[in-house]
mmCIF file of the C-alpha atoms, coordinates in Angstrom:
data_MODEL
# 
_entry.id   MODEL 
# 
loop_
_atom_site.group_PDB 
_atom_site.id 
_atom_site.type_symbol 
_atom_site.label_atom_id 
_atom_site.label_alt_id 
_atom_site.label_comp_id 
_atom_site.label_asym_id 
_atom_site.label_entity_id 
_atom_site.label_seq_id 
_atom_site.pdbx_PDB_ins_code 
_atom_site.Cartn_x 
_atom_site.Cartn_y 
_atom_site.Cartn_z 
_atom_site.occupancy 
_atom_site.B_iso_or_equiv 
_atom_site.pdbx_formal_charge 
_atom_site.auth_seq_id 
_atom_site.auth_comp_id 
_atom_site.auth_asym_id 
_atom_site.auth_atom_id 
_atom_site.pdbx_PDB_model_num 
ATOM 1   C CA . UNK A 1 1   ? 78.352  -68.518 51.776 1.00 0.00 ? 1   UNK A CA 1 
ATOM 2   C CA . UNK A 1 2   ? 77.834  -65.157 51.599 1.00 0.00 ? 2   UNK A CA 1 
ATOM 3   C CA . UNK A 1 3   ? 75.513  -63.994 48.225 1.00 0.00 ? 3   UNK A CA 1 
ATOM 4   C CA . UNK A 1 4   ? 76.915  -61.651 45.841 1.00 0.00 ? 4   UNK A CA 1 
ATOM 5   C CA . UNK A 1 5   ? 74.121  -59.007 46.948 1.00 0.00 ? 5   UNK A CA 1 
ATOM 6   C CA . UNK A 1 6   ? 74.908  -59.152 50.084 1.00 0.00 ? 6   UNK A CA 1 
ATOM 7   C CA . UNK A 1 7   ? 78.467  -58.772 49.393 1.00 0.00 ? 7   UNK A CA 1 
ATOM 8   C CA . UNK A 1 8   ? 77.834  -55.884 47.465 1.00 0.00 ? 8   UNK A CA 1 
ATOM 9   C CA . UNK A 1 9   ? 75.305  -54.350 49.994 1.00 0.00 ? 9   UNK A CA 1 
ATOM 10  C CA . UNK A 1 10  ? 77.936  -54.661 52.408 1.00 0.00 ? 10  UNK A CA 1 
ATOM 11  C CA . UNK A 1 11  ? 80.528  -52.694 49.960 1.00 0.00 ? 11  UNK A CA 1 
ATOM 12  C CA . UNK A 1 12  ? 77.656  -49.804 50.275 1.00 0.00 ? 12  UNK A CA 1 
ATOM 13  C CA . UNK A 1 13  ? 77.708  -49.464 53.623 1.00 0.00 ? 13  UNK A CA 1 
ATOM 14  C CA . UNK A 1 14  ? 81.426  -49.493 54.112 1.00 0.00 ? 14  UNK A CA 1 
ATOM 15  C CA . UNK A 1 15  ? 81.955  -47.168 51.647 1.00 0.00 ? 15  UNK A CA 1 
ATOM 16  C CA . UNK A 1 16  ? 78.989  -44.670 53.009 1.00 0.00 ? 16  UNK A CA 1 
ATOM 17  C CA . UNK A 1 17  ? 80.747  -44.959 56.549 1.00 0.00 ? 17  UNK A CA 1 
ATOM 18  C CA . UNK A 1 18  ? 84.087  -44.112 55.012 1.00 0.00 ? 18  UNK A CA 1 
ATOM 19  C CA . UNK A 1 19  ? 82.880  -40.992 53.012 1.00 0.00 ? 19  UNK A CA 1 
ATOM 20  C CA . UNK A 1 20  ? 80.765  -39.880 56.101 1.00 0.00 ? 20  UNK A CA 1 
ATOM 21  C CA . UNK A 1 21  ? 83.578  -40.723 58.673 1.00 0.00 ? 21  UNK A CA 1 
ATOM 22  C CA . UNK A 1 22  ? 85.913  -38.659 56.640 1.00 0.00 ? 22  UNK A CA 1 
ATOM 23  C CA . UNK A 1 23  ? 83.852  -35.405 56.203 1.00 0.00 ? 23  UNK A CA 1 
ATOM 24  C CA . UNK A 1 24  ? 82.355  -35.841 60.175 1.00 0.00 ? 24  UNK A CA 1 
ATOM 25  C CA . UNK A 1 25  ? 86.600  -35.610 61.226 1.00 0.00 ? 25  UNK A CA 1 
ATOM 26  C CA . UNK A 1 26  ? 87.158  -32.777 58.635 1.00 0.00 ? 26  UNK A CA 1 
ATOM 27  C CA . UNK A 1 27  ? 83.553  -30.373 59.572 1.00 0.00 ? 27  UNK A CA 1 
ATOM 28  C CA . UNK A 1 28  ? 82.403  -31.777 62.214 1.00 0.00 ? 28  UNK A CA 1 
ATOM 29  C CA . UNK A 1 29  ? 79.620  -34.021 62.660 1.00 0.00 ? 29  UNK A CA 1 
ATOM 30  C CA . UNK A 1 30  ? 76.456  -31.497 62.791 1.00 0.00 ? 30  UNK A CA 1 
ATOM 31  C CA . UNK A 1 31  ? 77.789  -29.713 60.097 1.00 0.00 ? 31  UNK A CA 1 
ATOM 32  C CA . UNK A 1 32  ? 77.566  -32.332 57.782 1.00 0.00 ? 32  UNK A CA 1 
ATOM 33  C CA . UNK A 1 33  ? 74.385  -33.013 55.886 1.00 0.00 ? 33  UNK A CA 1 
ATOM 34  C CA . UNK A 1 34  ? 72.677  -36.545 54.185 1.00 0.00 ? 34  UNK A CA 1 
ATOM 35  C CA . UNK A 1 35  ? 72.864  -34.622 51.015 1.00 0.00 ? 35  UNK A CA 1 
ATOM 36  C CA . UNK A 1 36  ? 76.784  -33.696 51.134 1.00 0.00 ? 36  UNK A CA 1 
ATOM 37  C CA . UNK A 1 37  ? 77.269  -37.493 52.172 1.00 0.00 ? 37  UNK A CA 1 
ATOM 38  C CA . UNK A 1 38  ? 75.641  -38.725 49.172 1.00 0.00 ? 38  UNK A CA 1 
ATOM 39  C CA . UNK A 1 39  ? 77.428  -35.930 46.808 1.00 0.00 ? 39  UNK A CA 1 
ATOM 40  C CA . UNK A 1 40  ? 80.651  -36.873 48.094 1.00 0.00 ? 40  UNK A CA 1 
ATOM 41  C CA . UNK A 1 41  ? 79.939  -40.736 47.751 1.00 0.00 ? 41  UNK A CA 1 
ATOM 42  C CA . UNK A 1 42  ? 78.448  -40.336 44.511 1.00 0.00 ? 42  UNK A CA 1 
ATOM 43  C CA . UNK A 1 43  ? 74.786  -42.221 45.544 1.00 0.00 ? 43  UNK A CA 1 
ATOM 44  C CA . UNK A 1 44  ? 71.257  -40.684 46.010 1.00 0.00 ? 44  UNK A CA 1 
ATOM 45  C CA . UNK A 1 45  ? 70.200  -39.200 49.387 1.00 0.00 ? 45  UNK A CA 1 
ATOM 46  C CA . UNK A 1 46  ? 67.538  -41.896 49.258 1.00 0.00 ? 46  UNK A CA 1 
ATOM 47  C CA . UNK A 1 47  ? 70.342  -44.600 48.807 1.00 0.00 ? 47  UNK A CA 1 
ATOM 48  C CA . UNK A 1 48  ? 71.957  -43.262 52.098 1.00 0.00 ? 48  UNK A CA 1 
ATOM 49  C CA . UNK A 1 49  ? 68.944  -43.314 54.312 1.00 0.00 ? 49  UNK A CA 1 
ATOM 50  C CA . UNK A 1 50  ? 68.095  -46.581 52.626 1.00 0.00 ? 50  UNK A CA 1 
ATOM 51  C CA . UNK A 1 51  ? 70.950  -47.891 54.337 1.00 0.00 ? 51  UNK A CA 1 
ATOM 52  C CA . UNK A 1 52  ? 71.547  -45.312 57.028 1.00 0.00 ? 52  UNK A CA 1 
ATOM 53  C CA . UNK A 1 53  ? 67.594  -44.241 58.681 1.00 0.00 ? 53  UNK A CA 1 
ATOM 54  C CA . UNK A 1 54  ? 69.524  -41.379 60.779 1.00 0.00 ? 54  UNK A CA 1 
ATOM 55  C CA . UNK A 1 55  ? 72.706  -39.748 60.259 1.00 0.00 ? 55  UNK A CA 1 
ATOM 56  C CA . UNK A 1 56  ? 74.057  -40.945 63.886 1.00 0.00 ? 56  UNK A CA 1 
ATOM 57  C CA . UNK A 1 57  ? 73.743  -44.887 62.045 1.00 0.00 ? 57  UNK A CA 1 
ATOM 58  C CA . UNK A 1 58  ? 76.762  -43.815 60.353 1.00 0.00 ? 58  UNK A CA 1 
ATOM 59  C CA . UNK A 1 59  ? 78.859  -42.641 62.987 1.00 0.00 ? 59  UNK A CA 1 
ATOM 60  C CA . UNK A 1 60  ? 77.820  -44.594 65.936 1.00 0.00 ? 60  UNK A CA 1 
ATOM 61  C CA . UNK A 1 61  ? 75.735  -48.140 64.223 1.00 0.00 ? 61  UNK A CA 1 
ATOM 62  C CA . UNK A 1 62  ? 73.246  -49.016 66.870 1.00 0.00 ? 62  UNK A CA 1 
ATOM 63  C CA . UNK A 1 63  ? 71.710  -52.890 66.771 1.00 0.00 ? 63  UNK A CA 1 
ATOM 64  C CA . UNK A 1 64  ? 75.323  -55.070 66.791 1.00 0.00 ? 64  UNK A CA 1 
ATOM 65  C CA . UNK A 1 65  ? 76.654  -52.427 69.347 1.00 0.00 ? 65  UNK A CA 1 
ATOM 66  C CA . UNK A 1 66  ? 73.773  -53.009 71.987 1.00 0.00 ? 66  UNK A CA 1 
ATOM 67  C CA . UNK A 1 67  ? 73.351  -56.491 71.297 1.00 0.00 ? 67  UNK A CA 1 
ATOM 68  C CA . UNK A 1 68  ? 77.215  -57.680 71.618 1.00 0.00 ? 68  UNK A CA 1 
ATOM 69  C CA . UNK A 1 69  ? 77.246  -58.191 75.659 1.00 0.00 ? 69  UNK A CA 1 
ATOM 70  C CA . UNK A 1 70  ? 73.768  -59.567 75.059 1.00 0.00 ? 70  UNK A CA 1 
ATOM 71  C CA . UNK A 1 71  ? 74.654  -62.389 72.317 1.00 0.00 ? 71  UNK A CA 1 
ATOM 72  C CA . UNK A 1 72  ? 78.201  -62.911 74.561 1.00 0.00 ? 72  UNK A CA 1 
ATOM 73  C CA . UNK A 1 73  ? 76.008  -64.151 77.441 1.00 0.00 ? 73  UNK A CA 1 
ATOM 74  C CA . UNK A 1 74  ? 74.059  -66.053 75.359 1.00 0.00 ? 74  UNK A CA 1 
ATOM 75  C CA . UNK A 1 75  ? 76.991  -67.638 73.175 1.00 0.00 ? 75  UNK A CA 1 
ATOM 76  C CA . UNK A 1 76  ? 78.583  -68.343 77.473 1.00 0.00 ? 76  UNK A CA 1 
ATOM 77  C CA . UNK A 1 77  ? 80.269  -71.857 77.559 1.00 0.00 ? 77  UNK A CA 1 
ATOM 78  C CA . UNK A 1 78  ? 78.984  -74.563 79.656 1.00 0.00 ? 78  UNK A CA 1 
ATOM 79  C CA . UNK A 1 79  ? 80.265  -73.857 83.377 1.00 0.00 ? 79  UNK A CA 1 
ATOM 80  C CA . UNK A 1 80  ? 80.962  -70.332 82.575 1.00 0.00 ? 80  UNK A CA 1 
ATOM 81  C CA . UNK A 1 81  ? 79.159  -66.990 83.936 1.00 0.00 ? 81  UNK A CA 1 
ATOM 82  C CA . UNK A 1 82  ? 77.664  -64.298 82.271 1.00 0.00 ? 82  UNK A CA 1 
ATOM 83  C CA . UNK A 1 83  ? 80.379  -61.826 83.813 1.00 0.00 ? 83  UNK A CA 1 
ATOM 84  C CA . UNK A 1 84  ? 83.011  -64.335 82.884 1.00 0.00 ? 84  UNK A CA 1 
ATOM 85  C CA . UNK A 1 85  ? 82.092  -64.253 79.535 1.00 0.00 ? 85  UNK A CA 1 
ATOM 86  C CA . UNK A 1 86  ? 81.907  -60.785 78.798 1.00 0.00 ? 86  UNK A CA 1 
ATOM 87  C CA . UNK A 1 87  ? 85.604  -60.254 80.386 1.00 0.00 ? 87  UNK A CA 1 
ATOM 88  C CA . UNK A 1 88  ? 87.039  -62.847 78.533 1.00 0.00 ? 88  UNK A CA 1 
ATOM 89  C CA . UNK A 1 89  ? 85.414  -61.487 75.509 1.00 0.00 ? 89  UNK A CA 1 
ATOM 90  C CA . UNK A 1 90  ? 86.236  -58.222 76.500 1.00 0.00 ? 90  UNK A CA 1 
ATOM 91  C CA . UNK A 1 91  ? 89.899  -59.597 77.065 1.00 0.00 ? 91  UNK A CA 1 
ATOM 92  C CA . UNK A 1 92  ? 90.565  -61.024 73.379 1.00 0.00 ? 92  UNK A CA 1 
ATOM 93  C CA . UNK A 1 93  ? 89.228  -57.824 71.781 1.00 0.00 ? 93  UNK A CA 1 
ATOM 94  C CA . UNK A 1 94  ? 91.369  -55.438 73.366 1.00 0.00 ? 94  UNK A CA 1 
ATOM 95  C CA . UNK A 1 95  ? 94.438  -58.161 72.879 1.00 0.00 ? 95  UNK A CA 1 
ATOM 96  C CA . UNK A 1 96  ? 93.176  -58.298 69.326 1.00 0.00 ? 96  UNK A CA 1 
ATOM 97  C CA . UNK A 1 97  ? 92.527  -54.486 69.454 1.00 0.00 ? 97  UNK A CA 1 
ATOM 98  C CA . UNK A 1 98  ? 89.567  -54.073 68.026 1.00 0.00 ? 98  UNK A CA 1 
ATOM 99  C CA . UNK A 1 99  ? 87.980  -51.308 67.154 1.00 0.00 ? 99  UNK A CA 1 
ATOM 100 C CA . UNK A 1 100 ? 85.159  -51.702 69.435 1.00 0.00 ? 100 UNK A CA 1 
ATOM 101 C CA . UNK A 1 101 ? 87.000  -50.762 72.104 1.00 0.00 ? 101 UNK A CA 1 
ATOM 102 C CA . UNK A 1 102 ? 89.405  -48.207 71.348 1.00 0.00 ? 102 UNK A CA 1 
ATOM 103 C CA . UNK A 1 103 ? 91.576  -49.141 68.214 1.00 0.00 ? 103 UNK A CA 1 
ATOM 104 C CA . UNK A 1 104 ? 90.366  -47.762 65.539 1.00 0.00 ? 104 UNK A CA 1 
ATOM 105 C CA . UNK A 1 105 ? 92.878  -47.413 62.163 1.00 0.00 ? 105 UNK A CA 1 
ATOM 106 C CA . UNK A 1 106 ? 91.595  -43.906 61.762 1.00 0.00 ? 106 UNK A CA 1 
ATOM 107 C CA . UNK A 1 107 ? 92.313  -42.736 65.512 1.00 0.00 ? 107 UNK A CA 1 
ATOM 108 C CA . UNK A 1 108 ? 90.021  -43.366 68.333 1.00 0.00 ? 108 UNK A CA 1 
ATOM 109 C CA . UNK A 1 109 ? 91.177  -39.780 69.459 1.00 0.00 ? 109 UNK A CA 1 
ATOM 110 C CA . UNK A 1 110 ? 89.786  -38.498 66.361 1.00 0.00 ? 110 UNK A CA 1 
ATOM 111 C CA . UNK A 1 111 ? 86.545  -40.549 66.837 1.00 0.00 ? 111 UNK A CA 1 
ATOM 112 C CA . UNK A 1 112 ? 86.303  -39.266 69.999 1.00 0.00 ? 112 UNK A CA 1 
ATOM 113 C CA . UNK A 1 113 ? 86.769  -35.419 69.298 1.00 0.00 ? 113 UNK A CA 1 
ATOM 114 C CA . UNK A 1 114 ? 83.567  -35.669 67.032 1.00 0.00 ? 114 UNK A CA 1 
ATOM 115 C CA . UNK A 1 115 ? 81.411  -37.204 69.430 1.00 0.00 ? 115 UNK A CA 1 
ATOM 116 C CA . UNK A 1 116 ? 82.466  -34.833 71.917 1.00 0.00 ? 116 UNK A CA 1 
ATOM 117 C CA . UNK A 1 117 ? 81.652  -32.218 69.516 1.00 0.00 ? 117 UNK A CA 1 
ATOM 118 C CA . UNK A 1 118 ? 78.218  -32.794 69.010 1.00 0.00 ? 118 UNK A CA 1 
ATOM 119 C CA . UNK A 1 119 ? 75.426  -32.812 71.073 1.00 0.00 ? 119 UNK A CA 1 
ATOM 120 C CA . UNK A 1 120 ? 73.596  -35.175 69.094 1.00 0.00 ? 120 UNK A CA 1 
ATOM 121 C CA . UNK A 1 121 ? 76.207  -37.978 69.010 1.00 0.00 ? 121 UNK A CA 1 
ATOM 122 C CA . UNK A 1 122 ? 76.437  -37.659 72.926 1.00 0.00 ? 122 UNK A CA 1 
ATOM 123 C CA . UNK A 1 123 ? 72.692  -37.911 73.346 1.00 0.00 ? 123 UNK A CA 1 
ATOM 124 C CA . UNK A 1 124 ? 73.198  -40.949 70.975 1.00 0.00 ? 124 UNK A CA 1 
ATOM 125 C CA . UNK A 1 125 ? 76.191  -42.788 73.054 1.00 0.00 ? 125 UNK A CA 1 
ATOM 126 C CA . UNK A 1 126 ? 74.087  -42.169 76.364 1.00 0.00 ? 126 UNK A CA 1 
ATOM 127 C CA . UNK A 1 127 ? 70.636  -43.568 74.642 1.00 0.00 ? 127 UNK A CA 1 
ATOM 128 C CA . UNK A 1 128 ? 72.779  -46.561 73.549 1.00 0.00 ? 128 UNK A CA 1 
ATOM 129 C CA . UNK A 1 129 ? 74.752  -47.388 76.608 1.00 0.00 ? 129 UNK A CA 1 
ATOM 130 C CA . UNK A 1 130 ? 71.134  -47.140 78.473 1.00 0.00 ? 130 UNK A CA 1 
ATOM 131 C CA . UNK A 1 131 ? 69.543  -49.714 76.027 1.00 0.00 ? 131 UNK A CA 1 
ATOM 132 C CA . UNK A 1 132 ? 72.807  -51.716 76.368 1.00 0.00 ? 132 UNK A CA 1 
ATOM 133 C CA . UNK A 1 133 ? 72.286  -52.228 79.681 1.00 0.00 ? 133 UNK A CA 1 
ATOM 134 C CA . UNK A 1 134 ? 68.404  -52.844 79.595 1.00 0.00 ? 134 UNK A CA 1 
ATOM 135 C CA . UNK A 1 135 ? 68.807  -55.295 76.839 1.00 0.00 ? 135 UNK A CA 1 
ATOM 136 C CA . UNK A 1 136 ? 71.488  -57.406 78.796 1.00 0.00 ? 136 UNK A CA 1 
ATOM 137 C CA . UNK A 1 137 ? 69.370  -57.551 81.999 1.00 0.00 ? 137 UNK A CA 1 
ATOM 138 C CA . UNK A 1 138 ? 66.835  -58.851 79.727 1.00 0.00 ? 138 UNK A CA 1 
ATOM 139 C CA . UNK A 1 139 ? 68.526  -61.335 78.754 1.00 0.00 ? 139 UNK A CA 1 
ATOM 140 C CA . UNK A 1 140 ? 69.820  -62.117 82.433 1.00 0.00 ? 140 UNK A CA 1 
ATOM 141 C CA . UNK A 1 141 ? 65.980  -62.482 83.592 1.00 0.00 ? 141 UNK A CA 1 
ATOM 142 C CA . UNK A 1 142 ? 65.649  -65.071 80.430 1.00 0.00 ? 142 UNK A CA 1 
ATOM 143 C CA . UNK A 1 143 ? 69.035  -66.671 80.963 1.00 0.00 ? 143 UNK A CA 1 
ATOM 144 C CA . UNK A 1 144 ? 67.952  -67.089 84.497 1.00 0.00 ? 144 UNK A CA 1 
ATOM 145 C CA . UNK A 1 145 ? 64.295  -67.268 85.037 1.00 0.00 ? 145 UNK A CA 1 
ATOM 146 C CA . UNK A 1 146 ? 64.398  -64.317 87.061 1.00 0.00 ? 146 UNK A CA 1 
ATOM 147 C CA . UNK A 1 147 ? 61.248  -62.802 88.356 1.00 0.00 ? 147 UNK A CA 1 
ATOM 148 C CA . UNK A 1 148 ? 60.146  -59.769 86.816 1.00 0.00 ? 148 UNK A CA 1 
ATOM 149 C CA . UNK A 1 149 ? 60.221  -57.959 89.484 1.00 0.00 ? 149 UNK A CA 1 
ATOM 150 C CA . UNK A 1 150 ? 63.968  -59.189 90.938 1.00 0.00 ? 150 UNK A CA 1 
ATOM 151 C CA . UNK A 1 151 ? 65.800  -56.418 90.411 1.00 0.00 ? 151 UNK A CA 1 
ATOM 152 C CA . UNK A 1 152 ? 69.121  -58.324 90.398 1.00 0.00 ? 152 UNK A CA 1 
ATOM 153 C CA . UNK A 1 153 ? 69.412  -58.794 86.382 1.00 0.00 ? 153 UNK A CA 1 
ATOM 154 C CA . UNK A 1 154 ? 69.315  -54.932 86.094 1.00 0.00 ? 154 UNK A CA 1 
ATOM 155 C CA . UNK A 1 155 ? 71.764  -54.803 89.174 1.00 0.00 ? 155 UNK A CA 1 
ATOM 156 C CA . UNK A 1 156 ? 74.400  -57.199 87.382 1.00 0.00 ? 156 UNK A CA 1 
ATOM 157 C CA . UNK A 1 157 ? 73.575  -55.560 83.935 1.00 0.00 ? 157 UNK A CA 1 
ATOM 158 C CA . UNK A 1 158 ? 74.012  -51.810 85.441 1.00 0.00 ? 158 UNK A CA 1 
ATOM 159 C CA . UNK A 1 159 ? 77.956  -52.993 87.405 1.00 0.00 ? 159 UNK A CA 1 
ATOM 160 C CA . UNK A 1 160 ? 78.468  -54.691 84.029 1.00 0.00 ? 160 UNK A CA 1 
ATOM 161 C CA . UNK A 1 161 ? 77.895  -52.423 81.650 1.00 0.00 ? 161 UNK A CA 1 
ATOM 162 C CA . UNK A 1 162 ? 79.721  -49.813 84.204 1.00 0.00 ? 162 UNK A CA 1 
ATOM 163 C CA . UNK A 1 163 ? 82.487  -51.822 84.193 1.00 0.00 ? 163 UNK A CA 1 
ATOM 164 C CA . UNK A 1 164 ? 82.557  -51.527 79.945 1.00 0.00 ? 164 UNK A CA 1 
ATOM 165 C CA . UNK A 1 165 ? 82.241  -48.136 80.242 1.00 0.00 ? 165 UNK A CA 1 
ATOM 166 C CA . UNK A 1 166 ? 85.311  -47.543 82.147 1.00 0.00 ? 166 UNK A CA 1 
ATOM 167 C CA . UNK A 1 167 ? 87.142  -50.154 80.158 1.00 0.00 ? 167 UNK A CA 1 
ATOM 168 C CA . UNK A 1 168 ? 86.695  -47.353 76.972 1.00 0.00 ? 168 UNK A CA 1 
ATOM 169 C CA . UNK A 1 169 ? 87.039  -44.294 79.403 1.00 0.00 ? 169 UNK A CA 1 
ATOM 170 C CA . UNK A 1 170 ? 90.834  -45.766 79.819 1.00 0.00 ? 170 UNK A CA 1 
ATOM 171 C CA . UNK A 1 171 ? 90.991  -45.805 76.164 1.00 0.00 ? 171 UNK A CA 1 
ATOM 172 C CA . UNK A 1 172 ? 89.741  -42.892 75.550 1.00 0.00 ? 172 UNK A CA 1 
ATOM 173 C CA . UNK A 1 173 ? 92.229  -41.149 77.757 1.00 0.00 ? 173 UNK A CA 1 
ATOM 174 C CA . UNK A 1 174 ? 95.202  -42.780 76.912 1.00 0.00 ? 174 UNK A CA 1 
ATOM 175 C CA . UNK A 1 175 ? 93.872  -42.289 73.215 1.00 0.00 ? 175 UNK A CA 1 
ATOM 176 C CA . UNK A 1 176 ? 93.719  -38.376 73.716 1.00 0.00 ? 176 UNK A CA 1 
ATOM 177 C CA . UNK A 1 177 ? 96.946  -38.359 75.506 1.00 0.00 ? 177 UNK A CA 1 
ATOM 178 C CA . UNK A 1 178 ? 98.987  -40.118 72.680 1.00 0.00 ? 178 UNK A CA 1 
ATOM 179 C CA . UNK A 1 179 ? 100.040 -42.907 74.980 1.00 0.00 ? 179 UNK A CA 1 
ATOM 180 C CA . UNK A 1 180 ? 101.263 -45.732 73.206 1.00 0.00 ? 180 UNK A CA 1 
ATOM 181 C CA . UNK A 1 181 ? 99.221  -48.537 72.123 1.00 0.00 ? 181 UNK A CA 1 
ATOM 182 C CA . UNK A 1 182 ? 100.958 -51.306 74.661 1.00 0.00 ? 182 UNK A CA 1 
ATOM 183 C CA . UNK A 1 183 ? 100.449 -49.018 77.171 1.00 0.00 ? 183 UNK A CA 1 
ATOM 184 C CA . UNK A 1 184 ? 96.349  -48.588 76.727 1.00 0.00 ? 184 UNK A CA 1 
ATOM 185 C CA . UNK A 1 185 ? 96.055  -51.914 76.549 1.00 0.00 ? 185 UNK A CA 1 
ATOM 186 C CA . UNK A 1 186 ? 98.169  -52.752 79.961 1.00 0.00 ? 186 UNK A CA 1 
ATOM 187 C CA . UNK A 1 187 ? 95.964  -50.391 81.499 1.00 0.00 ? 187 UNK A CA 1 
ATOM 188 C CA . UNK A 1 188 ? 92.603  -51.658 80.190 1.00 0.00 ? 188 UNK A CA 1 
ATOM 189 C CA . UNK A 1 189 ? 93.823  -54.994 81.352 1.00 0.00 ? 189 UNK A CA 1 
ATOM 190 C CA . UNK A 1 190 ? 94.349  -53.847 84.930 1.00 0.00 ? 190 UNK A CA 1 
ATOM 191 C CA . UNK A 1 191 ? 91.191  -51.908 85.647 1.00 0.00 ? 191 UNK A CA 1 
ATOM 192 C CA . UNK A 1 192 ? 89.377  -54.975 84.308 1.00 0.00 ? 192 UNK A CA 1 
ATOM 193 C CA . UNK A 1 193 ? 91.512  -57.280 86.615 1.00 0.00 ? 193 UNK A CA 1 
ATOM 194 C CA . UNK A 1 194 ? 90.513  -54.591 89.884 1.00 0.00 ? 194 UNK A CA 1 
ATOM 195 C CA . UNK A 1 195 ? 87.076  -54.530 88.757 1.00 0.00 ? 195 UNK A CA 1 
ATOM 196 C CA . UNK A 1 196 ? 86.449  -58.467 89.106 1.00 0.00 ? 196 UNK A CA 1 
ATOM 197 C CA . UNK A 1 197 ? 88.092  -57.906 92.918 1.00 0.00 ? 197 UNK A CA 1 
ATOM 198 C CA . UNK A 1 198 ? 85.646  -55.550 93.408 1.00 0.00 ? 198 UNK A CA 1 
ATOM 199 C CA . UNK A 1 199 ? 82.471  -57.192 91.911 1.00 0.00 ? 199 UNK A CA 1 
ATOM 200 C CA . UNK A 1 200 ? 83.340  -60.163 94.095 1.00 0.00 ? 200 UNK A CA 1 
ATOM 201 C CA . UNK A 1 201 ? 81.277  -63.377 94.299 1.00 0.00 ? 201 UNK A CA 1 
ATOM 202 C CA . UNK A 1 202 ? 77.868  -63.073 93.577 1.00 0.00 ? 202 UNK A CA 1 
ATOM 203 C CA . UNK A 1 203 ? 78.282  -61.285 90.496 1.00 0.00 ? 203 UNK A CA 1 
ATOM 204 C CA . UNK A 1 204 ? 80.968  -62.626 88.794 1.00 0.00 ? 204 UNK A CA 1 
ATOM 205 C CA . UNK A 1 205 ? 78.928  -66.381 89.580 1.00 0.00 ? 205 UNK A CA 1 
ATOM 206 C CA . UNK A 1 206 ? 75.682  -64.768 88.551 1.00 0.00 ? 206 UNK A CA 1 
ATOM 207 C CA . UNK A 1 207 ? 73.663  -66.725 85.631 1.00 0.00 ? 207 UNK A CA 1 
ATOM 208 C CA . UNK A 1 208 ? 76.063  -69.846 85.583 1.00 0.00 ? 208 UNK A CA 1 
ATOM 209 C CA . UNK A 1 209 ? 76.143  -71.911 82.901 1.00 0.00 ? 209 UNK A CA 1 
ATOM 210 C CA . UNK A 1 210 ? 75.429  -75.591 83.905 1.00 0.00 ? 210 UNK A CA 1 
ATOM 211 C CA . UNK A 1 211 ? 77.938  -78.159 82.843 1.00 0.00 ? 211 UNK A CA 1 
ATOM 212 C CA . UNK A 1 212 ? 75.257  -79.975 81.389 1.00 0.00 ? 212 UNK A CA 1 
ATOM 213 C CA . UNK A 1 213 ? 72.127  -79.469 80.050 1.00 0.00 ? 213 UNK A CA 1 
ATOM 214 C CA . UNK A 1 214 ? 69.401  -78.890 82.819 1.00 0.00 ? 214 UNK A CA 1 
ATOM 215 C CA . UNK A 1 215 ? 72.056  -80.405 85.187 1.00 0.00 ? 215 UNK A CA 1 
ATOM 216 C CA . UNK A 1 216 ? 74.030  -78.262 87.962 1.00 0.00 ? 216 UNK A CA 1 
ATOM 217 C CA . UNK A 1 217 ? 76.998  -76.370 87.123 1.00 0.00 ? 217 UNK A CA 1 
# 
């Protein structure tokens, strides 16, 4: 069970996003300063970078982002791939819309105008889709016993995590355009369904699960 600090730490943090969030949609994010954040959510500037080391940590949080596709291969059932488990993953959050991957309950079009309106929040989205896919083909040489120098972890890692990418790019366009919400998600469905055709065999059976433990899937 959670503790009551840690309840209440969490509180913080949600409620430091929020404030943020809000004045990032209404200035823009580099016109926004730590200092205005903490004004606005009546805290310290040392209470926000206690919780929030860079300003981009509350617009774009970096560890459970870069780790999900990571921890999904990890958490793969028995008989499963690590491709299969990231789609079906991927499948249940955009049936569940979360907000991962486009629905968010304060607009993912509004999300996306302040990344796209700051240089810094692009640089950050690039820096974390790059150490998205290096972390996963770590874990695919561990998962595997790959060799370190078999480049096929960082080949299944790179289609993957290109695959994600245009999962969100749908997303993001039907997001801009106003398309309805049944609509994005019919769409994100099919390029994922096109994308497995077109990964074919190798990858979508790459780092197998066995059935049983140390036995042969």
């Amino acid at each position: 069970m959670t503790g009551l600090r840690e309840r209440k730490k969490a509180q913080t943090r949600q409620h430091l996003c929020a404030v943020a969030t809000d004045l990032f949609v209404a200035r823009g994010f580099d016109a926004v300063t730590i200092a205005e954040i903490a004004e606005a959510a009546e805290v310290s500037v040392n209470t926000v970078y206690n919780y929030f080391p860079a300003k981009e940590d509350l617009f774009l949080p970096w560890e459970h982002q870069v780790d999900r596709p990571s921890r999904r291969v990890r958490d793969r059932a028995p008989g499963e791939s690590a491709a299969e488990a990231l789609l079906r993953e991927l499948r249940r959050d955009i049936a569940d819309r979360r907000p991962w991957v486009g629905f968010m309950e304060r607009g993912y079009d509004r999300f996306l105008r302040v990344v796209f309106g700051s240089p810094t929040l692009i640089a950050r989205l690039q820096r974390m889709q790059h150490a998205t896919a290096e972390r996963l083909a770590d874990t695919l040489r561990e998962e595997t016993g790959a060799a370190p120098d078999d480049p096929v972890p960082g080949l299944v890692a790179g289609l993957l995590t290109w695959l994600t990418g245009n999962v969100f790019r749908v997303a993001g366009d039907g997001a801009m355009a106003g398309d309805p919400a049944d609509e994005i998600v019919r769409r994100m469905l099919h390029v994922i369904a096109e994308a497995e055709a077109l990964l074919g065999d190798r990858v979508m059976g790459y780092a197998r699960r066995p059935l049983t433990p140390g036995g042969a899937s």
